[in-house]
Amino acid sequence: MAILGNIIKGVINLRNSISSETDHVDNQKETFKFLLEKAKHTEFGQHFEFSKILKSEVPYKEFKSTIPYFSYDKIHNDWWHKLHEGKDNVTWPGHPSYFALSSGTTGKTSKRIPVTDDMIEAIKNAGIKQVLAMENFDLPADFFEKEIMMLGSSTNLEKNNEHVEGEISGISASRIPFWFRGFYKPGEEISKIDDWDERVQKIAEHAKKWDIGALSGIPSWMELMMEKVIDYHQVDTIHDIWPNLRVYTSGGVAFGPYEKSFKRLTGKPVEVVDTYLASEGFIALQTRPETDAMQLLTDNGIFFEFVPFQPEYINPDGSLKPDSPSISIEEVKLNQDYVLLVSTVSGAWRYSIGDTIQFTDIAKAEIKITGRTKFFLNTVGSQLSVNKMDAAMKRLEDQFDIDISEYTICAKRGEDDEFYHYWYLGTSDTSLDSSKVAEALDEALQAANKNYKVARTKALKGVKVHLIKPKVFYDWNARNKKKGGQVKMERVMNEDKFQEWEKFVREQ
């Protein structure tokens, strides 16, 4: 009998049975007040008169009218640069112990996002909530005795002056509590290996020694790891190595584009649980199996705001225009794309992390990620967001019986001086007629998006498709020193970046 597993499952069941329905509006009001109270004596809090805002009869309205929106560049140039000069109490009390390195999907220079002890505690609390939520997925007791493969960035963090820095997944893994270390794989030694390929090679060599019950990480890199393990041991699926694998915790990107290729690597059904861990904090997690939507963590050190995702509110670089309207959680509507803003216990304020979301259930505060503000393609009025592109990829997968795990797109003029959308699709079957795929893609986008359909009758001449192996996308990221960890492929490129990309593809 799985004694330990039954004990853990019993504790989870008890915790869930005594918890009541969460009031997310009240949670956010309390979080808002807590953040301002704690930061009111910081340099930022004094500059923007947090004490005055807290005394206002309409504090959130005062907050909105007083504090501007911040992109990373703006908050770094105005405030966070002082942290690197050794100053304390800048945007949050004290000094951050860590900085999360994040180059995102488009930048070449790493962002350095402060991660305070309060944020580390919030991430740990979110992890506990995730474990508690597993009761809802009706897993057997022995699942809670299996090991967990957490595939993130290296835990070999770098010391830089008075702080330590690395990707958020590496920071989180380096802070794993002692009681969990026996469950955690690939373990401390392998996790410290900086080189991604070397780390995955070691995982493959040790794989048969482990009894993995759950995987956690970005889908694209998880698939590469599984392919390596399968190939190394000359088996058909990952379940031939890890027969008790039951759960995959995805994160950072929508799992939909990877679903078909992921299933190809498994021999049994695997429960996919979405999470939303960004460099700025643990945003949301999936709490029930009936939906793939995730619940915002409204009581965990982050105050959320939402800006309707409309072209007139977005600058070409994906940042928000200063006069764009924002709302709190009590005003949101279903099926409306919003730009997500966060104010956090790490001292981010009205900060756009660059993601767009939709609410699928307002009472439960459940959302899904719909795209990136930088990956919104509106050349000649086509208004394509990532969720529309992902849906088109799914339709192509079904129509041509292929898997498309990666893609990128650019709008530019062709040799005839007309505008086209140029697509590169990553699929294992590159023998298909690309012109037929382009025709089907064009039809799918017109059916799903009226703005795109209008654009096709005017300035957008057509669609051109190139089919390439998914490995090319991963090699591109590797060339840019962005392999593994939290790295995601840029879905939309500008013309300069696309020129580099096409040159890279030709050289492969």
XYZ file of N, CA and C in Angstrom, residues 47-139:
279
model
N 7.204 59.145 -3.758
C 7.096 59.963 -4.964
C 5.655 60.029 -5.463
N 4.981 58.889 -5.424
C 3.603 58.847 -5.939
C 2.554 58.955 -4.831
N 3.000 59.321 -3.630
C 2.104 59.626 -2.505
C 1.114 58.497 -2.217
N 1.670 57.315 -1.950
C 0.825 56.168 -1.608
C -0.042 56.456 -0.383
N 0.499 57.182 0.583
C -0.275 57.491 1.792
C -1.535 58.274 1.446
N -1.410 59.192 0.505
C -2.565 59.983 0.062
C -3.570 59.091 -0.678
N -3.058 58.188 -1.531
C -3.943 57.282 -2.270
C -4.737 56.416 -1.303
N -4.070 55.906 -0.256
C -4.737 55.028 0.704
C -5.841 55.752 1.473
N -5.714 57.057 1.634
C -6.735 57.830 2.363
C -7.874 58.282 1.460
N -7.726 58.105 0.164
C -8.749 58.549 -0.779
C -10.042 57.741 -0.617
N -11.164 58.376 -0.923
C -12.444 57.660 -0.899
C -12.534 56.660 -2.051
N -11.782 56.919 -3.113
C -11.752 56.002 -4.273
C -10.285 55.698 -4.602
N -9.649 54.860 -3.749
C -8.196 54.665 -3.873
C -7.745 54.105 -5.214
N -8.505 53.175 -5.793
C -8.049 52.623 -7.070
C -8.115 53.674 -8.173
N -9.149 54.511 -8.159
C -9.263 55.584 -9.147
C -8.092 56.560 -8.998
N -7.733 56.867 -7.745
C -6.605 57.752 -7.470
C -5.293 57.099 -7.938
N -5.165 55.829 -7.674
C -3.987 55.047 -8.082
C -3.804 55.126 -9.602
N -4.892 54.939 -10.340
C -4.825 54.962 -11.807
C -4.452 56.335 -12.347
N -4.961 57.357 -11.711
C -4.712 58.712 -12.222
C -3.332 59.236 -11.821
N -2.709 58.584 -10.832
C -1.424 59.066 -10.307
C -0.227 58.355 -10.921
N -0.350 57.053 -11.111
C 0.805 56.228 -11.496
C 0.687 55.820 -12.960
N 1.711 56.056 -13.751
C 1.652 55.684 -15.178
C 1.843 54.194 -15.380
N 1.598 53.743 -16.604
C 1.939 52.375 -16.977
C 3.457 52.252 -17.103
N 3.950 51.078 -16.770
C 5.387 50.830 -16.904
C 5.654 49.616 -17.782
N 6.514 49.792 -18.767
C 7.143 48.664 -19.444
C 8.423 48.363 -18.673
N 9.107 47.280 -19.044
C 10.371 47.006 -18.361
C 11.349 48.160 -18.540
N 11.503 48.624 -19.787
C 12.477 49.676 -20.046
C 12.182 50.930 -19.220
N 10.909 51.283 -19.122
C 10.559 52.506 -18.396
C 10.822 52.361 -16.901
N 10.394 51.248 -16.301
C 10.590 51.119 -14.854
C 12.054 50.895 -14.521
N 12.797 50.245 -15.420
C 14.233 50.068 -15.186
C 14.957 51.417 -15.269
N 14.667 52.165 -16.322
C 15.360 53.451 -16.508
C 14.991 54.472 -15.437
N 13.727 54.426 -14.988
C 13.277 55.402 -13.996
C 13.611 54.985 -12.560
N 13.573 53.659 -12.275
C 13.640 53.212 -10.883
C 14.598 52.054 -10.631
N 14.420 50.937 -11.337
C 15.145 49.727 -10.949
C 16.659 49.838 -11.133
N 17.117 50.731 -11.999
C 18.563 50.883 -12.182
C 19.237 51.271 -10.866
N 18.485 51.910 -9.977
C 19.041 52.327 -8.686
C 19.392 51.122 -7.814
N 18.652 50.018 -8.018
C 18.949 48.800 -7.258
C 20.331 48.268 -7.609
N 20.710 48.397 -8.883
C 22.023 47.920 -9.321
C 23.143 48.865 -8.878
N 22.752 50.026 -8.397
C 23.732 50.964 -7.852
C 23.855 50.821 -6.337
N 23.171 49.796 -5.796
C 23.282 49.497 -4.368
C 22.250 50.154 -3.482
N 21.283 50.863 -4.070
C 20.285 51.549 -3.251
C 19.216 50.566 -2.751
N 18.674 50.860 -1.575
C 17.595 50.077 -0.978
C 16.295 50.867 -1.020
N 15.185 50.160 -0.721
C 13.869 50.808 -0.570
C 13.507 51.658 -1.788
N 13.715 51.103 -2.963
C 13.443 51.858 -4.191
C 11.978 51.728 -4.575
N 11.558 50.546 -4.990
C 10.133 50.342 -5.308
C 9.485 49.335 -4.359
N 10.309 48.687 -3.500
C 9.810 47.765 -2.470
C 10.786 47.828 -1.301
N 10.308 47.644 -0.082
C 11.209 47.745 1.068
C 12.412 46.811 0.966
N 13.560 47.306 1.380
C 14.770 46.497 1.384
C 15.411 46.401 0.013
N 16.115 45.282 -0.195
C 16.834 45.055 -1.449
C 16.554 43.634 -1.912
N 16.280 43.441 -3.205
C 15.969 42.087 -3.672
C 17.167 41.142 -3.552
N 16.887 39.894 -3.155
C 17.946 38.893 -3.052
C 18.346 38.362 -4.422
N 17.396 38.392 -5.348
C 17.622 37.826 -6.677
C 17.162 38.807 -7.751
N 17.693 38.601 -8.947
C 17.136 39.221 -10.144
C 16.871 38.108 -11.151
N 15.648 38.083 -11.669
C 15.286 37.092 -12.685
C 15.703 37.617 -14.050
N 16.528 36.845 -14.741
C 16.953 37.213 -16.089
C 15.891 36.768 -17.069
N 15.453 37.684 -17.886
C 14.429 37.357 -18.873
C 14.662 38.185 -20.112
N 15.043 37.502 -21.200
C 15.176 38.201 -22.482
C 13.885 38.087 -23.266
N 12.878 37.419 -22.648
C 11.601 37.243 -23.332
C 11.772 36.438 -24.594
N 11.052 36.834 -25.633
C 11.099 36.119 -26.895
C 11.664 36.961 -28.010
N 11.862 38.244 -27.751
C 12.310 39.103 -28.837
C 13.580 39.867 -28.528
N 13.839 40.123 -27.264
C 15.006 40.925 -26.928
C 16.295 40.123 -26.935
N 17.410 40.781 -27.207
C 18.704 40.116 -27.165
C 19.390 40.345 -25.823
N 19.046 41.422 -25.143
C 19.655 41.749 -23.867
C 18.728 41.313 -22.742
N 19.278 40.612 -21.762
C 18.465 40.123 -20.660
C 17.906 41.267 -19.838
N 16.631 41.144 -19.516
C 16.037 42.018 -18.521
C 16.434 41.474 -17.151
N 16.537 42.348 -16.182
C 16.834 41.938 -14.813
C 15.693 42.407 -13.924
N 14.825 41.463 -13.592
C 13.596 41.769 -12.867
C 13.784 41.394 -11.399
N 13.603 42.339 -10.469
C 13.837 42.030 -9.054
C 12.907 40.936 -8.532
N 13.497 40.049 -7.731
C 12.741 38.984 -7.074
C 13.057 39.083 -5.584
N 12.107 39.597 -4.826
C 12.307 39.808 -3.386
C 12.007 38.536 -2.606
N 12.361 38.552 -1.320
C 12.013 37.426 -0.447
C 10.502 37.255 -0.371
N 9.765 38.366 -0.425
C 8.294 38.275 -0.413
C 7.790 37.545 -1.653
N 8.429 37.774 -2.808
C 8.005 37.082 -4.019
C 8.380 35.600 -3.959
N 9.549 35.282 -3.429
C 9.937 33.877 -3.261
C 8.898 33.150 -2.410
N 8.457 33.807 -1.340
C 7.431 33.221 -0.471
C 6.115 33.051 -1.226
N 5.749 34.039 -2.056
C 4.513 33.954 -2.840
C 4.571 32.800 -3.839
N 5.723 32.615 -4.478
C 5.878 31.508 -5.433
C 5.770 30.172 -4.707
N 6.371 30.087 -3.514
C 6.267 28.857 -2.727
C 4.804 28.581 -2.361
N 4.070 29.612 -1.952
C 2.651 29.439 -1.611
C 1.840 28.983 -2.818
N 2.179 29.518 -3.994
C 1.484 29.092 -5.209
C 1.753 27.625 -5.493
N 2.982 27.188 -5.259
C 3.315 25.772 -5.451
C 2.508 24.880 -4.528
N 2.303 25.329 -3.281
C 1.483 24.558 -2.339
C 0.042 24.490 -2.834
N -0.466 25.617 -3.329
C -1.835 25.630 -3.855
C -1.967 24.671 -5.035
N -0.914 24.594 -5.850
C -0.939 23.686 -6.996
C -1.021 22.235 -6.530
N -0.252 21.890 -5.494
C -0.297 20.531 -4.958
C -1.682 20.236 -4.390
N -2.245 21.199 -3.660
C -3.579 21.010 -3.086
C -4.634 20.808 -4.171
N -4.469 21.516 -5.295
C -5.441 21.408 -6.383
C -5.406 20.043 -7.059
N -4.317 19.291 -6.887
C -4.223 17.985 -7.552
C -5.284 17.005 -7.072
N -5.842 17.245 -5.892
C -6.933 16.389 -5.422
C -8.101 16.388 -6.400
N -8.312 17.516 -7.067
C -9.440 17.627 -7.998
C -9.255 16.762 -9.243
N -8.038 16.279 -9.477
C -7.767 15.527 -10.690
C -7.864 14.013 -10.490
N -8.321 13.590 -9.311
C -8.618 12.177 -9.042
C -7.448 11.264 -9.385
N -6.299 11.593 -8.853
C -5.107 10.775 -9.084
C -4.989 9.719 -7.989
